[in-house]
PDB file of N, CA and C in Angstrom:
ATOM      1  N   UNK A   1     117.500 -13.011  40.571  1.00  0.00           N
ATOM      2  CA  UNK A   1     116.970 -11.672  40.334  1.00  0.00           C
ATOM      3  C   UNK A   1     116.300 -11.642  38.963  1.00  0.00           C
ATOM      4  N   UNK A   2     115.018 -11.292  38.923  1.00  0.00           N
ATOM      5  CA  UNK A   2     114.270 -11.280  37.670  1.00  0.00           C
ATOM      6  C   UNK A   2     114.766 -10.241  36.683  1.00  0.00           C
ATOM      7  N   UNK A   3     115.245  -9.113  37.165  1.00  0.00           N
ATOM      8  CA  UNK A   3     115.718  -8.080  36.241  1.00  0.00           C
ATOM      9  C   UNK A   3     116.954  -8.551  35.473  1.00  0.00           C
ATOM     10  N   UNK A   4     117.780  -9.371  36.085  1.00  0.00           N
ATOM     11  CA  UNK A   4     118.969  -9.895  35.411  1.00  0.00           C
ATOM     12  C   UNK A   4     118.583 -10.880  34.314  1.00  0.00           C
ATOM     13  N   UNK A   5     117.615 -11.757  34.596  1.00  0.00           N
ATOM     14  CA  UNK A   5     117.205 -12.754  33.608  1.00  0.00           C
ATOM     15  C   UNK A   5     116.380 -12.151  32.479  1.00  0.00           C
ATOM     16  N   UNK A   6     115.964 -10.915  32.630  1.00  0.00           N
ATOM     17  CA  UNK A   6     115.281 -10.233  31.538  1.00  0.00           C
ATOM     18  C   UNK A   6     116.230 -10.000  30.377  1.00  0.00           C
ATOM     19  N   UNK A   7     117.477  -9.736  30.677  1.00  0.00           N
ATOM     20  CA  UNK A   7     118.455  -9.390  29.645  1.00  0.00           C
ATOM     21  C   UNK A   7     119.477 -10.483  29.353  1.00  0.00           C
ATOM     22  N   UNK A   8     119.557 -11.511  30.203  1.00  0.00           N
ATOM     23  CA  UNK A   8     120.562 -12.561  30.022  1.00  0.00           C
ATOM     24  C   UNK A   8     119.941 -13.935  30.209  1.00  0.00           C
ATOM     25  N   UNK A   9     120.449 -14.914  29.457  1.00  0.00           N
ATOM     26  CA  UNK A   9     120.095 -16.317  29.640  1.00  0.00           C
ATOM     27  C   UNK A   9     121.288 -17.032  30.240  1.00  0.00           C
ATOM     28  N   UNK A  10     121.018 -18.035  31.068  1.00  0.00           N
ATOM     29  CA  UNK A  10     122.099 -18.842  31.622  1.00  0.00           C
ATOM     30  C   UNK A  10     122.192 -20.141  30.833  1.00  0.00           C
ATOM     31  N   UNK A  11     123.381 -20.464  30.361  1.00  0.00           N
ATOM     32  CA  UNK A  11     123.584 -21.701  29.610  1.00  0.00           C
ATOM     33  C   UNK A  11     123.715 -22.869  30.581  1.00  0.00           C
ATOM     34  N   UNK A  12     123.766 -24.084  30.041  1.00  0.00           N
ATOM     35  CA  UNK A  12     123.890 -25.268  30.896  1.00  0.00           C
ATOM     36  C   UNK A  12     125.222 -25.293  31.635  1.00  0.00           C
ATOM     37  N   UNK A  13     126.208 -24.572  31.129  1.00  0.00           N
ATOM     38  CA  UNK A  13     127.514 -24.511  31.799  1.00  0.00           C
ATOM     39  C   UNK A  13     127.586 -23.396  32.831  1.00  0.00           C
ATOM     40  N   UNK A  14     126.480 -22.642  33.010  1.00  0.00           N
ATOM     41  CA  UNK A  14     126.451 -21.574  33.996  1.00  0.00           C
ATOM     42  C   UNK A  14     126.891 -20.220  33.470  1.00  0.00           C
ATOM     43  N   UNK A  15     127.173 -20.142  32.198  1.00  0.00           N
ATOM     44  CA  UNK A  15     127.597 -18.882  31.579  1.00  0.00           C
ATOM     45  C   UNK A  15     126.363 -18.040  31.255  1.00  0.00           C
ATOM     46  N   UNK A  16     126.456 -16.736  31.443  1.00  0.00           N
ATOM     47  CA  UNK A  16     125.354 -15.831  31.120  1.00  0.00           C
ATOM     48  C   UNK A  16     125.642 -15.148  29.787  1.00  0.00           C
ATOM     49  N   UNK A  17     124.681 -15.236  28.874  1.00  0.00           N
ATOM     50  CA  UNK A  17     124.826 -14.626  27.553  1.00  0.00           C
ATOM     51  C   UNK A  17     123.666 -13.661  27.329  1.00  0.00           C
ATOM     52  N   UNK A  18     123.896 -12.574  26.592  1.00  0.00           N
ATOM     53  CA  UNK A  18     122.828 -11.611  26.334  1.00  0.00           C
ATOM     54  C   UNK A  18     121.671 -12.251  25.568  1.00  0.00           C
ATOM     55  N   UNK A  19     120.467 -11.830  25.903  1.00  0.00           N
ATOM     56  CA  UNK A  19     119.293 -12.282  25.161  1.00  0.00           C
ATOM     57  C   UNK A  19     119.179 -11.407  23.924  1.00  0.00           C
ATOM     58  N   UNK A  20     119.929 -11.758  22.916  1.00  0.00           N
ATOM     59  CA  UNK A  20     119.980 -10.985  21.679  1.00  0.00           C
ATOM     60  C   UNK A  20     120.084 -11.943  20.508  1.00  0.00           C
ATOM     61  N   UNK A  21     119.482 -11.567  19.407  1.00  0.00           N
ATOM     62  CA  UNK A  21     119.603 -12.328  18.173  1.00  0.00           C
ATOM     63  C   UNK A  21     120.221 -11.401  17.142  1.00  0.00           C
ATOM     64  N   UNK A  22     121.350 -11.804  16.592  1.00  0.00           N
ATOM     65  CA  UNK A  22     122.004 -11.018  15.548  1.00  0.00           C
ATOM     66  C   UNK A  22     121.708 -11.681  14.213  1.00  0.00           C
ATOM     67  N   UNK A  23     121.128 -10.909  13.304  1.00  0.00           N
ATOM     68  CA  UNK A  23     120.737 -11.446  12.001  1.00  0.00           C
ATOM     69  C   UNK A  23     121.296 -10.552  10.914  1.00  0.00           C
ATOM     70  N   UNK A  24     121.916 -11.170   9.924  1.00  0.00           N
ATOM     71  CA  UNK A  24     122.410 -10.443   8.761  1.00  0.00           C
ATOM     72  C   UNK A  24     122.379 -11.403   7.584  1.00  0.00           C
ATOM     73  N   UNK A  25     121.833 -10.961   6.463  1.00  0.00           N
ATOM     74  CA  UNK A  25     121.780 -11.826   5.291  1.00  0.00           C
ATOM     75  C   UNK A  25     123.164 -12.099   4.728  1.00  0.00           C
ATOM     76  N   UNK A  26     124.069 -11.183   4.927  1.00  0.00           N
ATOM     77  CA  UNK A  26     125.442 -11.328   4.427  1.00  0.00           C
ATOM     78  C   UNK A  26     126.312 -11.777   5.602  1.00  0.00           C
ATOM     79  N   UNK A  27     126.993 -12.901   5.513  1.00  0.00           N
ATOM     80  CA  UNK A  27     127.637 -13.497   6.687  1.00  0.00           C
ATOM     81  C   UNK A  27     128.922 -12.844   7.183  1.00  0.00           C
ATOM     82  N   UNK A  28     129.546 -11.962   6.437  1.00  0.00           N
ATOM     83  CA  UNK A  28     130.868 -11.450   6.795  1.00  0.00           C
ATOM     84  C   UNK A  28     130.908 -10.788   8.171  1.00  0.00           C
ATOM     85  N   UNK A  29     129.978  -9.906   8.457  1.00  0.00           N
ATOM     86  CA  UNK A  29     130.007  -9.156   9.717  1.00  0.00           C
ATOM     87  C   UNK A  29     129.758 -10.074  10.913  1.00  0.00           C
ATOM     88  N   UNK A  30     128.765 -10.920  10.829  1.00  0.00           N
ATOM     89  CA  UNK A  30     128.465 -11.817  11.950  1.00  0.00           C
ATOM     90  C   UNK A  30     129.582 -12.851  12.116  1.00  0.00           C
ATOM     91  N   UNK A  31     130.213 -13.251  11.027  1.00  0.00           N
ATOM     92  CA  UNK A  31     131.363 -14.158  11.128  1.00  0.00           C
ATOM     93  C   UNK A  31     132.508 -13.512  11.897  1.00  0.00           C
ATOM     94  N   UNK A  32     132.638 -12.196  11.788  1.00  0.00           N
ATOM     95  CA  UNK A  32     133.662 -11.477  12.569  1.00  0.00           C
ATOM     96  C   UNK A  32     133.353 -11.586  14.063  1.00  0.00           C
ATOM     97  N   UNK A  33     132.076 -11.535  14.425  1.00  0.00           N
ATOM     98  CA  UNK A  33     131.689 -11.699  15.833  1.00  0.00           C
ATOM     99  C   UNK A  33     131.973 -13.134  16.268  1.00  0.00           C
ATOM    100  N   UNK A  34     131.638 -14.104  15.416  1.00  0.00           N
ATOM    101  CA  UNK A  34     131.876 -15.515  15.739  1.00  0.00           C
ATOM    102  C   UNK A  34     133.349 -15.817  16.002  1.00  0.00           C
ATOM    103  N   UNK A  35     134.236 -15.162  15.270  1.00  0.00           N
ATOM    104  CA  UNK A  35     135.663 -15.473  15.365  1.00  0.00           C
ATOM    105  C   UNK A  35     136.463 -14.429  16.140  1.00  0.00           C
ATOM    106  N   UNK A  36     135.847 -13.301  16.463  1.00  0.00           N
ATOM    107  CA  UNK A  36     136.586 -12.194  17.057  1.00  0.00           C
ATOM    108  C   UNK A  36     136.668 -12.221  18.568  1.00  0.00           C
ATOM    109  N   UNK A  37     137.002 -11.081  19.104  1.00  0.00           N
ATOM    110  CA  UNK A  37     137.203 -10.900  20.534  1.00  0.00           C
ATOM    111  C   UNK A  37     135.957 -11.231  21.350  1.00  0.00           C
ATOM    112  N   UNK A  38     134.776 -10.964  20.807  1.00  0.00           N
ATOM    113  CA  UNK A  38     133.528 -11.137  21.558  1.00  0.00           C
ATOM    114  C   UNK A  38     132.844 -12.474  21.283  1.00  0.00           C
ATOM    115  N   UNK A  39     133.552 -13.442  20.715  1.00  0.00           N
ATOM    116  CA  UNK A  39     132.939 -14.725  20.357  1.00  0.00           C
ATOM    117  C   UNK A  39     132.377 -15.464  21.565  1.00  0.00           C
ATOM    118  N   UNK A  40     132.950 -15.260  22.734  1.00  0.00           N
ATOM    119  CA  UNK A  40     132.475 -15.932  23.946  1.00  0.00           C
ATOM    120  C   UNK A  40     131.274 -15.222  24.571  1.00  0.00           C
ATOM    121  N   UNK A  41     130.990 -14.013  24.117  1.00  0.00           N
ATOM    122  CA  UNK A  41     129.906 -13.224  24.704  1.00  0.00           C
ATOM    123  C   UNK A  41     128.533 -13.687  24.227  1.00  0.00           C
ATOM    124  N   UNK A  42     128.433 -14.131  22.972  1.00  0.00           N
ATOM    125  CA  UNK A  42     127.140 -14.488  22.390  1.00  0.00           C
ATOM    126  C   UNK A  42     127.032 -15.989  22.178  1.00  0.00           C
ATOM    127  N   UNK A  43     125.836 -16.511  22.350  1.00  0.00           N
ATOM    128  CA  UNK A  43     125.584 -17.925  22.087  1.00  0.00           C
ATOM    129  C   UNK A  43     125.573 -18.125  20.572  1.00  0.00           C
ATOM    130  N   UNK A  44     126.269 -19.127  20.054  1.00  0.00           N
ATOM    131  CA  UNK A  44     126.359 -19.321  18.601  1.00  0.00           C
ATOM    132  C   UNK A  44     125.010 -19.500  17.909  1.00  0.00           C
ATOM    133  N   UNK A  45     124.017 -20.045  18.612  1.00  0.00           N
ATOM    134  CA  UNK A  45     122.699 -20.227  18.004  1.00  0.00           C
ATOM    135  C   UNK A  45     121.973 -18.901  17.790  1.00  0.00           C
ATOM    136  N   UNK A  46     122.420 -17.850  18.446  1.00  0.00           N
ATOM    137  CA  UNK A  46     121.781 -16.546  18.319  1.00  0.00           C
ATOM    138  C   UNK A  46     122.416 -15.690  17.225  1.00  0.00           C
ATOM    139  N   UNK A  47     123.408 -16.213  16.535  1.00  0.00           N
ATOM    140  CA  UNK A  47     124.063 -15.511  15.432  1.00  0.00           C
ATOM    141  C   UNK A  47     123.598 -16.151  14.133  1.00  0.00           C
ATOM    142  N   UNK A  48     122.702 -15.478  13.432  1.00  0.00           N
ATOM    143  CA  UNK A  48     122.072 -16.044  12.241  1.00  0.00           C
ATOM    144  C   UNK A  48     122.515 -15.273  11.009  1.00  0.00           C
ATOM    145  N   UNK A  49     122.959 -16.010  10.001  1.00  0.00           N
ATOM    146  CA  UNK A  49     123.376 -15.371   8.753  1.00  0.00           C
ATOM    147  C   UNK A  49     122.770 -16.098   7.567  1.00  0.00           C
ATOM    148  N   UNK A  50     122.661 -15.353   6.476  1.00  0.00           N
ATOM    149  CA  UNK A  50     122.264 -15.944   5.212  1.00  0.00           C
ATOM    150  C   UNK A  50     123.494 -16.297   4.410  1.00  0.00           C
ATOM    151  N   UNK A  51     123.278 -16.585   3.144  1.00  0.00           N
ATOM    152  CA  UNK A  51     124.398 -16.943   2.281  1.00  0.00           C
ATOM    153  C   UNK A  51     124.844 -15.784   1.403  1.00  0.00           C
ATOM    154  N   UNK A  52     123.972 -14.808   1.230  1.00  0.00           N
ATOM    155  CA  UNK A  52     124.306 -13.643   0.405  1.00  0.00           C
ATOM    156  C   UNK A  52     123.505 -12.447   0.891  1.00  0.00           C
ATOM    157  N   UNK A  53     123.967 -11.249   0.560  1.00  0.00           N
ATOM    158  CA  UNK A  53     123.244 -10.057   1.003  1.00  0.00           C
ATOM    159  C   UNK A  53     122.221  -9.639  -0.046  1.00  0.00           C
ATOM    160  N   UNK A  54     121.434  -8.653   0.304  1.00  0.00           N
ATOM    161  CA  UNK A  54     120.374  -8.174  -0.582  1.00  0.00           C
ATOM    162  C   UNK A  54     120.840  -7.035  -1.467  1.00  0.00           C
ATOM    163  N   UNK A  55     122.107  -6.689  -1.410  1.00  0.00           N
ATOM    164  CA  UNK A  55     122.695  -5.645  -2.264  1.00  0.00           C
ATOM    165  C   UNK A  55     121.960  -4.315  -2.124  1.00  0.00           C
ATOM    166  N   UNK A  56     121.622  -3.947  -0.881  1.00  0.00           N
ATOM    167  CA  UNK A  56     120.916  -2.690  -0.596  1.00  0.00           C
ATOM    168  C   UNK A  56     119.596  -2.565  -1.345  1.00  0.00           C
ATOM    169  N   UNK A  57     118.944  -3.692  -1.582  1.00  0.00           N
ATOM    170  CA  UNK A  57     117.668  -3.715  -2.284  1.00  0.00           C
ATOM    171  C   UNK A  57     116.628  -4.279  -1.321  1.00  0.00           C
ATOM    172  N   UNK A  58     115.757  -3.395  -0.801  1.00  0.00           N
ATOM    173  CA  UNK A  58     114.772  -3.804   0.202  1.00  0.00           C
ATOM    174  C   UNK A  58     113.900  -4.947  -0.305  1.00  0.00           C
ATOM    175  N   UNK A  59     113.387  -4.830  -1.513  1.00  0.00           N
ATOM    176  CA  UNK A  59     112.484  -5.853  -2.044  1.00  0.00           C
ATOM    177  C   UNK A  59     113.179  -7.209  -2.128  1.00  0.00           C
ATOM    178  N   UNK A  60     114.415  -7.220  -2.545  1.00  0.00           N
ATOM    179  CA  UNK A  60     115.160  -8.476  -2.642  1.00  0.00           C
ATOM    180  C   UNK A  60     115.364  -9.089  -1.252  1.00  0.00           C
ATOM    181  N   UNK A  61     115.671  -8.264  -0.283  1.00  0.00           N
ATOM    182  CA  UNK A  61     115.862  -8.757   1.074  1.00  0.00           C
ATOM    183  C   UNK A  61     114.574  -9.207   1.728  1.00  0.00           C
ATOM    184  N   UNK A  62     113.502  -8.504   1.461  1.00  0.00           N
ATOM    185  CA  UNK A  62     112.218  -8.804   2.108  1.00  0.00           C
ATOM    186  C   UNK A  62     111.492  -9.975   1.455  1.00  0.00           C
ATOM    187  N   UNK A  63     111.454  -9.999   0.144  1.00  0.00           N
ATOM    188  CA  UNK A  63     110.621 -10.972  -0.558  1.00  0.00           C
ATOM    189  C   UNK A  63     111.351 -12.227  -1.019  1.00  0.00           C
ATOM    190  N   UNK A  64     112.658 -12.199  -1.170  1.00  0.00           N
ATOM    191  CA  UNK A  64     113.346 -13.389  -1.688  1.00  0.00           C
ATOM    192  C   UNK A  64     114.362 -13.937  -0.690  1.00  0.00           C
ATOM    193  N   UNK A  65     115.481 -13.288  -0.556  1.00  0.00           N
ATOM    194  CA  UNK A  65     116.565 -13.813   0.279  1.00  0.00           C
ATOM    195  C   UNK A  65     116.169 -13.848   1.754  1.00  0.00           C
ATOM    196  N   UNK A  66     115.582 -12.774   2.252  1.00  0.00           N
ATOM    197  CA  UNK A  66     115.181 -12.720   3.653  1.00  0.00           C
ATOM    198  C   UNK A  66     114.065 -13.683   3.989  1.00  0.00           C
ATOM    199  N   UNK A  67     113.228 -13.971   3.024  1.00  0.00           N
ATOM    200  CA  UNK A  67     112.102 -14.877   3.244  1.00  0.00           C
ATOM    201  C   UNK A  67     112.579 -16.288   3.604  1.00  0.00           C
ATOM    202  N   UNK A  68     113.757 -16.655   3.112  1.00  0.00           N
ATOM    203  CA  UNK A  68     114.311 -17.978   3.406  1.00  0.00           C
ATOM    204  C   UNK A  68     114.747 -18.095   4.870  1.00  0.00           C
ATOM    205  N   UNK A  69     115.083 -16.993   5.502  1.00  0.00           N
ATOM    206  CA  UNK A  69     115.624 -17.012   6.866  1.00  0.00           C
ATOM    207  C   UNK A  69     114.600 -16.705   7.944  1.00  0.00           C
ATOM    208  N   UNK A  70     113.445 -16.204   7.578  1.00  0.00           N
ATOM    209  CA  UNK A  70     112.514 -15.671   8.570  1.00  0.00           C
ATOM    210  C   UNK A  70     112.032 -16.717   9.576  1.00  0.00           C
ATOM    211  N   UNK A  71     111.785 -17.957   9.147  1.00  0.00           N
ATOM    212  CA  UNK A  71     111.306 -18.975  10.083  1.00  0.00           C
ATOM    213  C   UNK A  71     112.344 -19.282  11.160  1.00  0.00           C
ATOM    214  N   UNK A  72     113.597 -19.389  10.764  1.00  0.00           N
ATOM    215  CA  UNK A  72     114.659 -19.651  11.735  1.00  0.00           C
ATOM    216  C   UNK A  72     114.801 -18.478  12.702  1.00  0.00           C
ATOM    217  N   UNK A  73     114.708 -17.263  12.195  1.00  0.00           N
ATOM    218  CA  UNK A  73     114.831 -16.075  13.046  1.00  0.00           C
ATOM    219  C   UNK A  73     113.696 -16.038  14.065  1.00  0.00           C
ATOM    220  N   UNK A  74     112.479 -16.279  13.626  1.00  0.00           N
ATOM    221  CA  UNK A  74     111.339 -16.260  14.544  1.00  0.00           C
ATOM    222  C   UNK A  74     111.454 -17.348  15.607  1.00  0.00           C
ATOM    223  N   UNK A  75     111.954 -18.514  15.247  1.00  0.00           N
ATOM    224  CA  UNK A  75     112.162 -19.577  16.236  1.00  0.00           C
ATOM    225  C   UNK A  75     113.169 -19.160  17.296  1.00  0.00           C
ATOM    226  N   UNK A  76     114.231 -18.487  16.904  1.00  0.00           N
ATOM    227  CA  UNK A  76     115.261 -18.065  17.854  1.00  0.00           C
ATOM    228  C   UNK A  76     114.762 -16.940  18.755  1.00  0.00           C
ATOM    229  N   UNK A  77     113.893 -16.086  18.226  1.00  0.00           N
ATOM    230  CA  UNK A  77     113.341 -14.996  19.030  1.00  0.00           C
ATOM    231  C   UNK A  77     112.407 -15.559  20.099  1.00  0.00           C
ATOM    232  N   UNK A  78     111.692 -16.594  19.785  1.00  0.00           N
ATOM    233  CA  UNK A  78     110.780 -17.212  20.756  1.00  0.00           C
ATOM    234  C   UNK A  78     111.584 -17.845  21.844  1.00  0.00           C
TER     235      UNK A  78
END
């Protein structure tokens, strides 16, 4: 069914995972997903984190810290 594959990918083991990319410059929240109750729901390659957050500073996140992660994020979205 095409409508199902619009929202889910099938892994090589036959498991269906949401077509979603979770990105956060600060790793704490996404690490909770990696280790928590929903760790089996998402593919580990779709959980992308940086090493530090932007401290609620848009310019810092956009021009410096976030700039380091953008290529990896775009590859995962494709």
